[in-house]
PDB file of C-alpha atoms in Angstrom:
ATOM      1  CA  UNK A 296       0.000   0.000   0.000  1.00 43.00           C
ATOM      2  CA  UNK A 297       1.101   3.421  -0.667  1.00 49.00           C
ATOM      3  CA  UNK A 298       1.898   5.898   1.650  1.00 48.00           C
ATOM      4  CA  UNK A 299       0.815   9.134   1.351  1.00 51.00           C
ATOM      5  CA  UNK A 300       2.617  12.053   1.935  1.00 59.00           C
ATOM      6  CA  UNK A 301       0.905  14.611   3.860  1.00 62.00           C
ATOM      7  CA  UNK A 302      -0.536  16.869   1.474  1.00 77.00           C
ATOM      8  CA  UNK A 303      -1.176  14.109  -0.987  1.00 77.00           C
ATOM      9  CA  UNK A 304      -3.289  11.963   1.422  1.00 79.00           C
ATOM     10  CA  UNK A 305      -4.987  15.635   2.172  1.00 87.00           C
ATOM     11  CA  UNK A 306      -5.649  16.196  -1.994  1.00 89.00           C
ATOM     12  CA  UNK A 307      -6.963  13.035  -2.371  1.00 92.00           C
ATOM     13  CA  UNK A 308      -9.575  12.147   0.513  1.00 93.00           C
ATOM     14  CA  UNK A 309     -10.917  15.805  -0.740  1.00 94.00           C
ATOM     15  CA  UNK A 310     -11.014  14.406  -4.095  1.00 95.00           C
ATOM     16  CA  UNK A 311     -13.111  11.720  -2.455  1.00 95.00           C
ATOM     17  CA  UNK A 312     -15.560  14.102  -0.666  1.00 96.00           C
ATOM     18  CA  UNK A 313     -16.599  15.959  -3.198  1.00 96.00           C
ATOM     19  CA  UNK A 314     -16.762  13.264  -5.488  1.00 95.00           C
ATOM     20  CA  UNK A 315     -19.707  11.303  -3.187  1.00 95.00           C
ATOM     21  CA  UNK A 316     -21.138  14.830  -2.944  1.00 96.00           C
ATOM     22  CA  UNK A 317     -21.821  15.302  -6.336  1.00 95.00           C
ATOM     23  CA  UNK A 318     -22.950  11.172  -6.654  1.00 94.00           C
ATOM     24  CA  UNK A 319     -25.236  11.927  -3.642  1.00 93.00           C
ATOM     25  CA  UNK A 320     -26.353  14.910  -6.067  1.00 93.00           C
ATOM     26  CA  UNK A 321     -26.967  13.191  -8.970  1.00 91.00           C
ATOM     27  CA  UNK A 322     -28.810  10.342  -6.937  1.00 90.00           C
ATOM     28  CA  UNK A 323     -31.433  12.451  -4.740  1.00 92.00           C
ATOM     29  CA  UNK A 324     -32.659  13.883  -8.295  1.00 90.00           C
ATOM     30  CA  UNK A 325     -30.541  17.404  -7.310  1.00 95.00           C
ATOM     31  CA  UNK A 326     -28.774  17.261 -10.336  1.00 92.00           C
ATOM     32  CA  UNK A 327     -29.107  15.351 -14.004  1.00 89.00           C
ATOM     33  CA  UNK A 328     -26.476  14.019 -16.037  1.00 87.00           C
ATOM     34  CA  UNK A 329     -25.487  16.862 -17.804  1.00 90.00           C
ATOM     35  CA  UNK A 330     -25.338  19.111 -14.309  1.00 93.00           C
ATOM     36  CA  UNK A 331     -23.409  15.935 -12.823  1.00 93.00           C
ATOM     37  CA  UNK A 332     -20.431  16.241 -15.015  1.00 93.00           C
ATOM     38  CA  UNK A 333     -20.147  19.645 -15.410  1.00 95.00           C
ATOM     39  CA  UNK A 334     -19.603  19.514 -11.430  1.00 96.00           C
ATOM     40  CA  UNK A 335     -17.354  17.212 -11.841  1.00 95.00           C
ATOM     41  CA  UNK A 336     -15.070  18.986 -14.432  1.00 96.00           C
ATOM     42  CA  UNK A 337     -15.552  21.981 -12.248  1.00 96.00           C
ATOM     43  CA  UNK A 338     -14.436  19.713  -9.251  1.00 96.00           C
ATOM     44  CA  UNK A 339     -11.163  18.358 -11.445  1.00 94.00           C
ATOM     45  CA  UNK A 340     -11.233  22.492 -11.903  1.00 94.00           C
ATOM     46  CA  UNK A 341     -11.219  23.123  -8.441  1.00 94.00           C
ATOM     47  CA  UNK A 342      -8.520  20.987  -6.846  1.00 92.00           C
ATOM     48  CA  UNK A 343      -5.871  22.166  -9.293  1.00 91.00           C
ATOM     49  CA  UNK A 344      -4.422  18.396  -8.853  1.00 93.00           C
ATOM     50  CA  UNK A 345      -3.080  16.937 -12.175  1.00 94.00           C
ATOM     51  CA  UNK A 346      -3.229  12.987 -12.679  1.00 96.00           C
ATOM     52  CA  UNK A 347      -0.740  10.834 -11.222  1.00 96.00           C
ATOM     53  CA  UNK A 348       2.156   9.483 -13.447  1.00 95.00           C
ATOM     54  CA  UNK A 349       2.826   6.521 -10.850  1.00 95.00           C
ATOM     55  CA  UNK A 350      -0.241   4.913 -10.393  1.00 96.00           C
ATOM     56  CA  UNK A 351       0.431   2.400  -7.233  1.00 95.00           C
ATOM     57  CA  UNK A 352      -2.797   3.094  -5.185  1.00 95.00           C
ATOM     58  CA  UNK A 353      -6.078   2.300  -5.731  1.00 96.00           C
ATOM     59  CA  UNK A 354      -6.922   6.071  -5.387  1.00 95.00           C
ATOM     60  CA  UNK A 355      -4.712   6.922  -7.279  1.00 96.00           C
ATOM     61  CA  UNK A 356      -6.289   5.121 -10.397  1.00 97.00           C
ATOM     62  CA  UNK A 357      -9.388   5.974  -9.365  1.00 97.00           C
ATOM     63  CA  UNK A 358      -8.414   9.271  -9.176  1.00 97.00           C
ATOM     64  CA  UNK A 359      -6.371   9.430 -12.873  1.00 98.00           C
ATOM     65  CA  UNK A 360     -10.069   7.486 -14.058  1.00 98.00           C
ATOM     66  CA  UNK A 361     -12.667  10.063 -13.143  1.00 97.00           C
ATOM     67  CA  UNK A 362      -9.799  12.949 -14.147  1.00 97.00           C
ATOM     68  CA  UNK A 363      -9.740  11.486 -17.708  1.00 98.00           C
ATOM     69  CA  UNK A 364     -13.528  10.394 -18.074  1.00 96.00           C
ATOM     70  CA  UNK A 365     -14.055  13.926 -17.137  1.00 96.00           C
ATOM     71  CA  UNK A 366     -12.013  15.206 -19.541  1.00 97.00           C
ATOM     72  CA  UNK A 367     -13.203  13.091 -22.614  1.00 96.00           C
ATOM     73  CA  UNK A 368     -16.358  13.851 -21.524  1.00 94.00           C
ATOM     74  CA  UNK A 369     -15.977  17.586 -21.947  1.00 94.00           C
ATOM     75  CA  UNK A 370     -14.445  17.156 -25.239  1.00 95.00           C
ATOM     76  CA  UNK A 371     -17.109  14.943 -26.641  1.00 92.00           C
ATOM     77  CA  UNK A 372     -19.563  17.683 -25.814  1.00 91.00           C
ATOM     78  CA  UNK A 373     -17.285  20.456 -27.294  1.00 90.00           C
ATOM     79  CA  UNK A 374     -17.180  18.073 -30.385  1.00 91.00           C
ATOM     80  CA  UNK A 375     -21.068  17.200 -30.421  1.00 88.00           C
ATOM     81  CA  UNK A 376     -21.956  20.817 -30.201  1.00 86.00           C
ATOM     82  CA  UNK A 377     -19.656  21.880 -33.223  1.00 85.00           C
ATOM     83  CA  UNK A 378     -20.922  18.545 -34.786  1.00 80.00           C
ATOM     84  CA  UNK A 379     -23.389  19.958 -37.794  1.00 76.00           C
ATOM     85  CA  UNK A 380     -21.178  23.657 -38.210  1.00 79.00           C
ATOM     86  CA  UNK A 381     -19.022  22.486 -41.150  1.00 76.00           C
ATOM     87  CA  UNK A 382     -17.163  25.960 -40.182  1.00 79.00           C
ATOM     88  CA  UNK A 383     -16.756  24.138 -36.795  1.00 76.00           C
ATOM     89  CA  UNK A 384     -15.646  20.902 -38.170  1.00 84.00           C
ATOM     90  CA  UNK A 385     -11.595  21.867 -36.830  1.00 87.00           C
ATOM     91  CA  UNK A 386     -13.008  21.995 -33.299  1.00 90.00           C
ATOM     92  CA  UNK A 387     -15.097  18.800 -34.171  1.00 91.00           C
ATOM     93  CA  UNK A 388     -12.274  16.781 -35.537  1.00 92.00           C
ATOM     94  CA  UNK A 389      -9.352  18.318 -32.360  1.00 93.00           C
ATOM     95  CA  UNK A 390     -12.058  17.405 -29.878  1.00 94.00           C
ATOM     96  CA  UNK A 391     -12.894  14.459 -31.026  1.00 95.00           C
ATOM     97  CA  UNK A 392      -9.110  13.606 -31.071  1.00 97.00           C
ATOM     98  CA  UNK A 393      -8.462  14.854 -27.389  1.00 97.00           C
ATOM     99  CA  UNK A 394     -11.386  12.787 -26.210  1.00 97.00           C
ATOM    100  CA  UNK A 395     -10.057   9.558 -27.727  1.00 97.00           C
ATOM    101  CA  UNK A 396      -6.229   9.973 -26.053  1.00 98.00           C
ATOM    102  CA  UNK A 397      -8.251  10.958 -22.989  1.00 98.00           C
ATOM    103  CA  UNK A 398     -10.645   8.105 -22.623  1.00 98.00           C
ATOM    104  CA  UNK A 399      -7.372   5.859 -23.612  1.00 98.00           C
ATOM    105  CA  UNK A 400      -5.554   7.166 -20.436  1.00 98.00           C
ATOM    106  CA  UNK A 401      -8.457   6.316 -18.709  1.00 98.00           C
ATOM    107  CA  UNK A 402      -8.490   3.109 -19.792  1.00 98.00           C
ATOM    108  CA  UNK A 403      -4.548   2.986 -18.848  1.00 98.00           C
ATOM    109  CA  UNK A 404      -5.756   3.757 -15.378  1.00 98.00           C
ATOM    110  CA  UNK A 405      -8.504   0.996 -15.246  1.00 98.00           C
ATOM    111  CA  UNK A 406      -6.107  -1.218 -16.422  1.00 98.00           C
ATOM    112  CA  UNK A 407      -3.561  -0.199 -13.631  1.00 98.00           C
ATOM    113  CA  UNK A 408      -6.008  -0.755 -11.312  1.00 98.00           C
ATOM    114  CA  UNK A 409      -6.986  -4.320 -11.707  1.00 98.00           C
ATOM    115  CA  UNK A 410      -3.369  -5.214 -11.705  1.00 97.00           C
ATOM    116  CA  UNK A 411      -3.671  -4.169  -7.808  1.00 98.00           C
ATOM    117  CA  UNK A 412      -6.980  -5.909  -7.342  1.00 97.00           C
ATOM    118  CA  UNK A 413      -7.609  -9.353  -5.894  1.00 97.00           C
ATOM    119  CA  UNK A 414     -10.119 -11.028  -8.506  1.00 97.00           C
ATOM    120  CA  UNK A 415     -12.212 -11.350  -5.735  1.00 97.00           C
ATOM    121  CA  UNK A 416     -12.862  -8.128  -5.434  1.00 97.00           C
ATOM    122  CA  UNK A 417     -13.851  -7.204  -9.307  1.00 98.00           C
ATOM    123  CA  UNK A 418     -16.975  -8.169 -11.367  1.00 97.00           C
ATOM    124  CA  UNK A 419     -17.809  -7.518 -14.822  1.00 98.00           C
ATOM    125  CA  UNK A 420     -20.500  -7.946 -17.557  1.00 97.00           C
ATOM    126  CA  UNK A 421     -21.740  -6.350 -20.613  1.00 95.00           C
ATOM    127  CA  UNK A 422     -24.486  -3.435 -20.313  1.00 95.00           C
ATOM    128  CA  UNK A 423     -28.124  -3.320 -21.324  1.00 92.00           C
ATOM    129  CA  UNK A 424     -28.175  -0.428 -23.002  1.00 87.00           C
ATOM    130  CA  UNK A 425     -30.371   2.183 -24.723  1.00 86.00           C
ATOM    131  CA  UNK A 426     -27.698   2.891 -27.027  1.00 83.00           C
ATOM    132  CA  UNK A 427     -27.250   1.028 -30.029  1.00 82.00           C
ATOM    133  CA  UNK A 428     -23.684   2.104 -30.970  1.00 85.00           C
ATOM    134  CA  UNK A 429     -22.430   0.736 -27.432  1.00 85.00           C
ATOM    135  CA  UNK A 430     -24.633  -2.333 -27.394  1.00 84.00           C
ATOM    136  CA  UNK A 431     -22.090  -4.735 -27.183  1.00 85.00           C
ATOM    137  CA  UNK A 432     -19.115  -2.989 -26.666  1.00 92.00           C
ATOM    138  CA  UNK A 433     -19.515  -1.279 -23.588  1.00 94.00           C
ATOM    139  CA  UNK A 434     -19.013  -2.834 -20.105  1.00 97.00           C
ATOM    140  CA  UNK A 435     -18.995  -2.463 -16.702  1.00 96.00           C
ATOM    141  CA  UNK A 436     -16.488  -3.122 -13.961  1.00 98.00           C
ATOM    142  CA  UNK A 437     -17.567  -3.157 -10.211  1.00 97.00           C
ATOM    143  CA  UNK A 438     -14.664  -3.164  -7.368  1.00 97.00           C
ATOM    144  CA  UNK A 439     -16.734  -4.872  -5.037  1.00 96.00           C
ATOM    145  CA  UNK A 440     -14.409  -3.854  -1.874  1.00 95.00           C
ATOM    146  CA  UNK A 441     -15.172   0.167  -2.577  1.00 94.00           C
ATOM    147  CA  UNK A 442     -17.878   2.334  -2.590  1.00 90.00           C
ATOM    148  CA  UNK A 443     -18.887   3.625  -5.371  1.00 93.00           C
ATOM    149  CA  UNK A 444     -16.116   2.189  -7.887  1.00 96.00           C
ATOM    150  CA  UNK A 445     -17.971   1.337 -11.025  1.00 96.00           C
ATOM    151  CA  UNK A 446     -15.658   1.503 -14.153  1.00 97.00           C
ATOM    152  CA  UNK A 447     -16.686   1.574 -17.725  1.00 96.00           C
ATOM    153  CA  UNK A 448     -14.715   0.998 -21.016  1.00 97.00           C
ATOM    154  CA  UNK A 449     -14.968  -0.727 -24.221  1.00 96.00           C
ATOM    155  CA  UNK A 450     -11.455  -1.495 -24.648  1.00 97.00           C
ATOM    156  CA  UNK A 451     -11.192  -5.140 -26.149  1.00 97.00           C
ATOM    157  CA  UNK A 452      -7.561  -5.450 -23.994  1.00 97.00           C
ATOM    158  CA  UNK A 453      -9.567  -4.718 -20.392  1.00 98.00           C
ATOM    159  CA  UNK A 454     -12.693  -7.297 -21.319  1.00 98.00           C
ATOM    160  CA  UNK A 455      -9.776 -10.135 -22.204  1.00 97.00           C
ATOM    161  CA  UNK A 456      -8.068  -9.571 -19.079  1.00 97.00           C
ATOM    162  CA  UNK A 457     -11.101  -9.754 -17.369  1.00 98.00           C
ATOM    163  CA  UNK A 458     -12.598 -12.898 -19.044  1.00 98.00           C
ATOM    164  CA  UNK A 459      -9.293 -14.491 -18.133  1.00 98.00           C
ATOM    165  CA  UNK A 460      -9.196 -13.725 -14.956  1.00 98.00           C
ATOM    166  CA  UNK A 461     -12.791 -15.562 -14.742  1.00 97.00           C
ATOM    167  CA  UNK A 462     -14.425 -12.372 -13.174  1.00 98.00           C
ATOM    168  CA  UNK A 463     -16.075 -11.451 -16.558  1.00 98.00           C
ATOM    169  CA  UNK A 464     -19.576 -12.827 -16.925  1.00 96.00           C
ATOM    170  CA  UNK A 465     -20.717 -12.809 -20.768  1.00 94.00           C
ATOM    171  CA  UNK A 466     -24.589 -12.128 -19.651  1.00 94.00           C
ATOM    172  CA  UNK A 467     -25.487  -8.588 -19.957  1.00 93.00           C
ATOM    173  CA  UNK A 468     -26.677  -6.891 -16.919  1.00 93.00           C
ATOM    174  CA  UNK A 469     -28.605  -3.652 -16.148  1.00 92.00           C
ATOM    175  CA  UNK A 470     -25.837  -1.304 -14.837  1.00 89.00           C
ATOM    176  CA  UNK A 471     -25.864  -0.336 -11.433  1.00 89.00           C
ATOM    177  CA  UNK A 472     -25.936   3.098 -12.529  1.00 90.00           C
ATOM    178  CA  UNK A 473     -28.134   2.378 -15.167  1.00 82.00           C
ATOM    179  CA  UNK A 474     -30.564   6.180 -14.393  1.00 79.00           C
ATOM    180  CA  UNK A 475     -27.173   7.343 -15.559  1.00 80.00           C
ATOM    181  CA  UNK A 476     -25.750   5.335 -17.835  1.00 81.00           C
ATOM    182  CA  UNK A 477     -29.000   5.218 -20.721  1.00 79.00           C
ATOM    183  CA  UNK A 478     -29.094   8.889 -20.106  1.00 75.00           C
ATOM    184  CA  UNK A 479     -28.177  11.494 -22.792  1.00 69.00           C
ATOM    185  CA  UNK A 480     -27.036  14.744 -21.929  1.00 55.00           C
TER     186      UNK A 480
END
């Protein structure tokens, strides 16, 4: 386990607060989806903490995770607004681009964190979704030993490593998030 330096350990259990804030939000009906991640990138805004290039804590993937999703997130919606401008299309096509290296570094942090997970403690399916451009592709990781850890990616390289690990389960499941998850903005 990592040991925090003073400050650090200080950063991060913030991080942690406000995070469940703004889930506690989004869950009592306070906020919707859209509201939810704009508090969030205002949050990431907030703590002025960049993402961690050593990743040996759980929290500190977690943290590098929502810090990315976040990010791509933003971009997407940048992208999706500039979407039918063709005078926008630059924005559309450098957005689009930053979202992709984004949600791949998020992916880099998922990844770091189920190397320092017990299987035990992780459980994955594919999504029933709304959507059908993610139908099949995107699924859902639960750390069963946190609250409030539930991971999504489509990244063929994660659901392998999770299938071999035998804590993948092929039968798509409503996500535990699901208010959120077949949501548009």
């Amino acid at each position: 386990m990592t040991i925090f330096r003073e400050n650090e350990h200080k950063a991060i259990e913030t991080f942690f607060q406000m995070r469940n804030q703004i889930i506690d939000r989004l869950e009592a009906g306070m906020i919707d989806k859209k509201s939810f991640l704009q508090e969030n990138l205002q949050m990431i805004d907030r703590l002025q903490m960049k993402p961690y290039v050593v990743l040996d804590s759980v929290e500190r993937c977690i943290y590098n995770y929502q810090y990315y999703n976040v990010l791509a997130k933003y971009c997407n919606s940048i992208a999706q607004a500039q979407k039918k401008d063709r005078r926008g299309r630059r924005v559309f096509e450098q957005n689009i681009g930053k979202m992709n290296n984004y949600y791949e570094l998020k992916d880099q942090a998922t990844i770091r964190l189920l190397e320092l997970l017990e299987d035990q403690y992780i459980e994955a399916y594919p999504l029933v979704l709304n959507s059908v451009r993610l139908k099949d592709r995107l699924f859902e990781i639960r750390v069963t030993n946190r609250d409030r850890v539930i991971l999504h990616s489509m990244k063929e390289e994660i659901r392998n490593s999770l299938v071999e690990r035998g804590v993948y389960h092929s039968s798509p499941k409503k996500s535990i998030i699901d208010g959120y998850v077949n949501t548009g903005y």
